[in-house]
Short mmCIF file of C-alpha atoms in Angstrom, two decimals:
data_model
loop_
_atom_site.label_atom_id
_atom_site.label_comp_id
_atom_site.label_asym_id
_atom_site.label_seq_id
_atom_site.Cartn_x
_atom_site.Cartn_y
_atom_site.Cartn_z
CA MET A 30 58.16 81.28 94.18
CA ARG A 31 56.40 81.88 97.47
CA ILE A 32 54.91 78.68 98.82
CA ALA A 33 52.95 77.82 101.98
CA HIS A 34 51.77 74.82 103.93
CA CYS A 35 48.86 74.53 106.40
CA GLN A 36 49.79 72.14 109.20
CA TYR A 37 46.17 71.68 110.23
CA GLU A 38 44.16 68.92 111.88
CA SER A 39 41.56 67.03 109.79
CA TRP A 40 38.66 65.16 111.30
CA VAL A 41 37.86 61.77 109.84
CA GLY A 42 34.65 61.64 107.93
CA ASP A 43 33.85 65.33 108.55
CA PHE A 44 34.06 66.96 105.12
CA GLU A 45 32.43 70.21 106.28
CA HIS A 46 34.98 70.75 109.08
CA ASN A 47 37.87 69.94 106.79
CA LEU A 48 36.65 72.13 103.89
CA LYS A 49 36.23 75.04 106.33
CA HIS A 50 39.86 74.57 107.36
CA VAL A 51 40.90 74.59 103.67
CA GLU A 52 39.00 77.86 103.19
CA GLU A 53 40.82 79.36 106.17
CA GLY A 54 44.25 78.25 104.86
CA LEU A 55 43.57 79.38 101.34
CA ALA A 56 42.50 82.82 102.62
CA ARG A 57 45.67 83.13 104.73
CA ALA A 58 47.86 81.97 101.81
CA ASP A 59 46.13 84.57 99.66
CA ARG A 60 46.86 87.32 102.15
CA GLU A 61 50.46 86.19 102.33
CA GLN A 62 50.63 86.20 98.49
CA ALA A 63 51.67 82.57 98.30
CA GLU A 64 51.50 81.10 94.83
CA VAL A 65 51.08 77.47 95.96
CA VAL A 66 49.64 76.18 99.24
CA SER A 67 49.57 72.57 100.39
CA PHE A 68 47.50 70.69 102.99
CA PRO A 69 48.18 67.25 104.65
CA GLU A 70 47.63 63.84 103.18
CA CYS A 71 43.90 62.77 102.93
CA PHE A 72 42.98 66.15 104.52
CA LEU A 73 39.53 66.50 103.02
CA SER A 74 38.34 63.04 104.07
CA GLY A 75 40.56 62.24 107.01
CA TYR A 76 42.90 59.24 107.01
CA PRO A 77 41.24 56.27 108.79
CA ASP A 78 43.04 52.95 109.11
CA THR A 79 40.09 50.79 108.13
CA GLU A 80 38.67 50.30 104.69
CA ASP A 81 35.01 50.69 105.70
CA GLU A 82 35.64 54.08 107.27
CA ALA A 83 37.90 55.20 104.37
CA ARG A 84 35.21 54.36 101.86
CA ARG A 85 32.56 56.14 103.87
CA GLY A 86 34.51 59.44 103.62
CA ALA A 87 35.82 58.94 100.07
CA PHE A 88 34.58 60.69 96.91
CA SER A 89 35.35 60.89 93.24
CA MET A 90 36.73 63.64 91.07
CA ASP A 91 33.30 64.28 89.58
CA SER A 92 31.48 64.38 92.98
CA PRO A 93 29.62 67.27 94.62
CA GLN A 94 32.38 67.40 97.24
CA MET A 95 35.03 68.08 94.58
CA ALA A 96 32.79 70.67 92.96
CA ARG A 97 32.71 72.53 96.24
CA VAL A 98 36.55 72.35 96.54
CA LEU A 99 36.87 73.81 93.04
CA ASP A 100 34.35 76.51 93.79
CA LEU A 101 36.42 77.45 96.86
CA THR A 102 39.60 77.77 94.79
CA SER A 103 37.85 80.12 92.43
CA ARG A 104 37.78 82.76 95.13
CA PHE A 105 41.48 82.73 95.89
CA ASP A 106 44.67 83.05 93.86
CA PRO A 107 46.98 80.33 95.33
CA THR A 108 47.20 76.99 93.59
CA LEU A 109 45.81 74.39 95.97
CA ILE A 110 47.33 71.00 96.82
CA VAL A 111 45.02 68.94 99.01
CA GLY A 112 44.65 65.21 99.79
CA PHE A 113 41.60 63.00 99.93
CA ASN A 114 40.52 59.38 99.72
CA GLU A 115 39.61 59.12 96.06
CA LEU A 116 36.96 56.79 94.63
CA ARG A 117 37.82 55.72 91.07
CA GLY A 118 35.14 53.26 90.08
CA ALA A 119 35.30 50.52 92.72
CA ASP A 120 38.94 51.32 93.52
CA LEU A 121 40.16 53.54 96.37
CA TYR A 122 43.27 55.71 95.98
CA ASN A 123 45.13 57.97 98.40
CA SER A 124 45.25 61.03 96.17
CA VAL A 125 45.87 64.78 96.07
CA VAL A 126 44.14 67.16 93.72
CA VAL A 127 46.01 70.16 92.35
CA ALA A 128 43.64 72.95 91.48
CA HIS A 129 43.65 76.69 90.55
CA ARG A 130 40.87 79.17 90.11
CA GLY A 131 38.14 76.56 89.80
CA HIS A 132 40.01 74.20 87.48
CA VAL A 133 41.62 70.83 88.14
CA LEU A 134 45.21 70.87 87.05
CA GLY A 135 45.73 67.23 87.79
CA VAL A 136 45.66 64.39 90.34
CA TYR A 137 48.54 62.46 91.95
CA SER A 138 47.91 59.12 93.71
CA LYS A 139 50.31 57.71 96.31
CA CYS A 140 52.70 55.22 94.70
CA ALA A 141 53.86 53.54 97.88
CA ALA A 142 50.52 53.26 99.63
CA TYR A 143 50.90 50.78 102.50
CA GLN A 144 47.23 50.54 103.42
CA LYS A 145 46.04 47.37 101.72
CA PHE A 146 42.77 48.96 100.68
CA HIS A 147 44.53 51.67 98.61
CA LYS A 148 45.49 51.00 94.99
CA GLN A 149 49.00 52.06 94.00
CA GLY A 150 49.43 55.11 91.77
CA ARG A 151 51.82 54.92 88.88
CA GLU A 152 51.51 58.29 87.23
CA PHE A 153 53.85 61.19 88.07
CA PRO A 154 52.46 64.45 86.73
CA VAL A 155 54.37 67.74 86.87
CA PHE A 156 52.62 71.07 87.28
CA GLU A 157 53.65 74.66 86.60
CA ARG A 158 52.94 78.00 88.19
CA ASN A 159 54.46 81.23 86.81
CA GLY A 160 57.17 79.31 84.95
CA VAL A 161 58.20 77.14 87.97
CA LYS A 162 57.58 73.38 87.69
CA PHE A 163 56.65 71.34 90.73
CA GLY A 164 55.53 67.79 91.56
CA VAL A 165 53.85 65.95 94.37
CA ILE A 166 54.59 62.81 96.31
CA ILE A 167 52.64 61.56 99.36
CA CYS A 168 54.20 60.66 102.72
CA ALA A 169 55.86 57.20 102.45
CA ASP A 170 56.71 57.87 98.76
CA GLY A 171 59.59 60.01 100.01
CA GLY A 172 61.28 57.00 101.46
CA TYR A 173 61.97 55.64 98.00
CA ILE A 174 64.46 56.92 95.43
CA GLU A 175 62.55 56.81 92.18
CA PRO A 176 59.43 58.94 92.66
CA VAL A 177 61.38 62.19 93.30
CA ARG A 178 63.96 61.23 90.65
CA ILE A 179 61.12 60.90 88.09
CA LEU A 180 59.62 64.24 88.97
CA ALA A 181 62.99 65.97 88.87
CA ALA A 182 63.76 64.39 85.50
CA LYS A 183 60.53 65.96 84.27
CA GLY A 184 61.78 69.32 85.31
CA ALA A 185 60.22 69.78 88.81
CA ARG A 186 62.21 72.16 91.02
CA ILE A 187 59.90 71.89 94.04
CA ILE A 188 58.53 68.63 95.46
CA PHE A 189 55.50 68.89 97.76
CA ALA A 190 55.16 65.94 100.12
CA PRO A 191 51.83 66.00 102.06
CA HIS A 192 51.89 63.71 105.08
CA PHE A 193 49.59 62.20 107.65
CA ASN A 194 51.66 61.02 110.57
CA TYR A 195 50.33 59.30 113.71
CA ILE A 196 53.34 57.58 115.21
CA ARG A 197 53.52 55.19 118.16
CA ASP A 198 55.40 56.89 120.97
CA THR A 199 57.86 53.99 121.26
CA GLY A 200 59.08 54.63 117.73
CA LEU A 201 58.70 58.39 117.62
CA LEU A 202 62.35 59.40 117.74
CA SER A 203 63.52 56.86 115.16
CA HIS A 204 60.69 57.85 112.82
CA PHE A 205 61.57 61.55 113.26
CA MET A 206 65.22 60.86 112.38
CA LYS A 207 64.47 58.57 109.47
CA VAL A 208 61.99 60.88 107.79
CA ARG A 209 64.43 63.83 108.07
CA ALA A 210 67.18 61.71 106.55
CA ASP A 211 65.00 60.51 103.69
CA HIS A 212 63.89 64.01 102.80
CA THR A 213 67.43 65.43 103.03
CA ALA A 214 68.67 62.68 100.70
CA ARG A 215 65.92 63.22 98.11
CA ALA A 216 66.57 66.99 98.08
CA ILE A 217 70.31 66.61 97.65
CA GLU A 218 70.16 63.73 95.14
CA ASN A 219 67.88 65.66 92.83
CA SER A 220 68.82 69.25 93.65
CA VAL A 221 65.24 70.18 94.48
CA TYR A 222 63.36 71.92 97.23
CA LEU A 223 61.31 69.44 99.32
CA VAL A 224 58.24 70.52 101.23
CA ARG A 225 57.36 68.12 104.06
CA GLY A 226 53.77 69.12 104.68
CA ASN A 227 52.65 67.26 107.77
CA ASN A 228 49.41 67.14 109.77
CA VAL A 229 48.90 67.47 113.50
CA VAL A 230 46.61 65.38 115.76
CA LEU A 231 45.07 67.29 118.66
CA ASP A 232 42.01 65.10 119.29
CA THR A 233 42.80 61.43 118.90
CA ALA A 234 39.07 60.55 118.70
CA LYS A 235 38.93 62.56 115.44
CA SER A 236 42.06 60.99 113.93
CA GLY A 237 40.47 57.86 112.48
CA ILE A 238 43.30 55.70 113.80
CA THR A 239 41.88 52.81 115.78
CA ARG A 240 44.49 50.09 115.73
CA SER A 241 47.21 51.85 117.70
CA SER A 242 47.84 54.79 120.03
CA GLY A 243 50.31 57.44 118.93
CA VAL A 244 51.25 61.05 118.38
CA GLY A 245 50.59 63.30 115.43
CA TYR A 246 53.40 65.80 116.12
CA GLY A 247 53.54 67.98 113.05
CA ASP A 248 57.08 69.12 112.14
CA SER A 249 56.48 70.48 108.63
CA TYR A 250 59.48 72.01 106.92
CA VAL A 251 61.12 73.05 103.65
CA ILE A 252 64.55 71.66 102.70
CA ASP A 253 66.67 73.32 100.08
CA PRO A 254 68.71 71.54 97.36
CA GLY A 255 71.75 71.50 99.64
CA GLY A 256 69.92 69.75 102.44
CA GLU A 257 69.35 72.75 104.72
CA ILE A 258 66.05 73.23 106.53
CA LEU A 259 64.89 76.76 105.58
CA VAL A 260 61.74 76.96 107.65
CA ARG A 261 60.00 74.64 110.13
CA SER A 262 56.64 74.65 111.81
CA LYS A 263 55.96 74.39 115.47
CA ARG A 264 55.26 70.89 116.79
CA HIS A 265 52.01 69.63 118.42
CA VAL A 266 49.99 72.63 117.28
CA GLU A 267 48.23 73.77 114.12
CA ASP A 268 50.57 76.04 112.23
CA PHE A 269 51.18 77.83 108.93
CA ILE A 270 54.54 78.15 107.20
CA CYS A 271 55.33 80.43 104.23
CA ILE A 272 58.62 81.04 102.44
CA ASP A 273 60.07 82.49 99.23
CA LEU A 274 62.14 79.89 97.25
CA ASP A 275 64.77 80.94 94.76
CA THR A 276 64.32 78.74 91.75
CA SER A 277 66.35 80.91 89.38
CA LYS A 278 69.41 78.74 89.77
CA GLY A 279 69.23 75.44 87.89
CA PRO A 280 69.93 72.05 89.51
CA ASP A 281 73.48 70.95 90.28
CA GLN A 282 74.97 68.96 87.45
CA ALA A 283 77.51 66.21 86.97
CA PHE A 284 78.94 65.68 83.50
CA GLY A 285 76.27 67.98 81.94
CA MET A 286 73.26 66.21 83.58
CA SER A 287 71.59 66.28 86.96
CA LYS A 288 73.50 64.13 89.45
CA SER A 289 70.54 61.78 89.80
CA ALA A 290 70.03 61.43 86.04
CA TRP A 291 73.77 60.80 85.45
CA SER A 292 73.82 58.21 88.21
CA PHE A 293 70.87 56.35 86.68
CA ARG A 294 72.35 56.50 83.15
CA GLU A 295 75.68 55.13 84.30
CA PHE A 296 74.60 52.60 86.90
CA GLY A 297 70.97 51.81 86.21
CA GLY A 298 71.81 48.82 84.02
CA ILE A 299 74.28 47.50 86.52
CA LEU A 300 71.73 47.75 89.27
CA GLU A 301 69.07 45.95 87.22
CA GLU A 302 71.49 43.10 86.49
CA ALA A 303 72.42 42.88 90.17
CA LEU A 304 68.77 42.67 91.14
CA LYS A 305 68.25 39.70 88.79
CA HIS A 306 70.69 37.71 90.92
CA ALA A 307 69.80 39.14 94.31
CA LYS A 308 68.44 36.64 96.85
CA PRO A 309 65.43 37.69 98.91
CA ALA A 310 66.39 39.04 102.34
#
């Protein structure tokens, strides 16, 4: 499967600007014959750090904004993965929509959302394109074991992980190392490809982040099931990455199951029992 990621900058609250960027990325992915293309976390709405601003740019799945996104996908062949602040009744979710040729294939909502105004998602859909199954997590979700394990157990061979990073410069290097380690672990544990699809911040006034100063450095990449980085974007600039992934070989197995599944079957009960008696840190 040929996949792509658009490491672009979104502007908070500027749907028109962001949708135009999606059109540009879809067109390029189409020219490159990519089958799936992803965009960063909350790309369509921007990712502000206050609830009032997040709600101002949010929209629902049955909104005119989403209708325009779907109309855009009808003109290009790649399956689109793009994030937005989703209104669901009175609740606000950090979500991505997966769409193809004018049709919604599904929605995934961040399960480890750390903004207090976001509800936590608890559904883990798996999608398929030309016989290849893939799933989606969002940013911080990749720092936890179970989300990717669940998707891999459902047959996903590629995990897309859209990000929005704006990191304080004092913690930049440690964040860089930790994220790389998390993604490498998730890829190896589950024998999947992991697509870290980050954003970039070029104009801090457009970022929507008001409570701290930082850097949106980019560094999107694709890790293979053995933990190797196959392709990486440039840093501190908008960029586009595209690569062919060989999904013909099945996942590594241990005792006739995936390593992650076998580990959970053998030790999940022991872990649950240990947690019953664990004292809070």
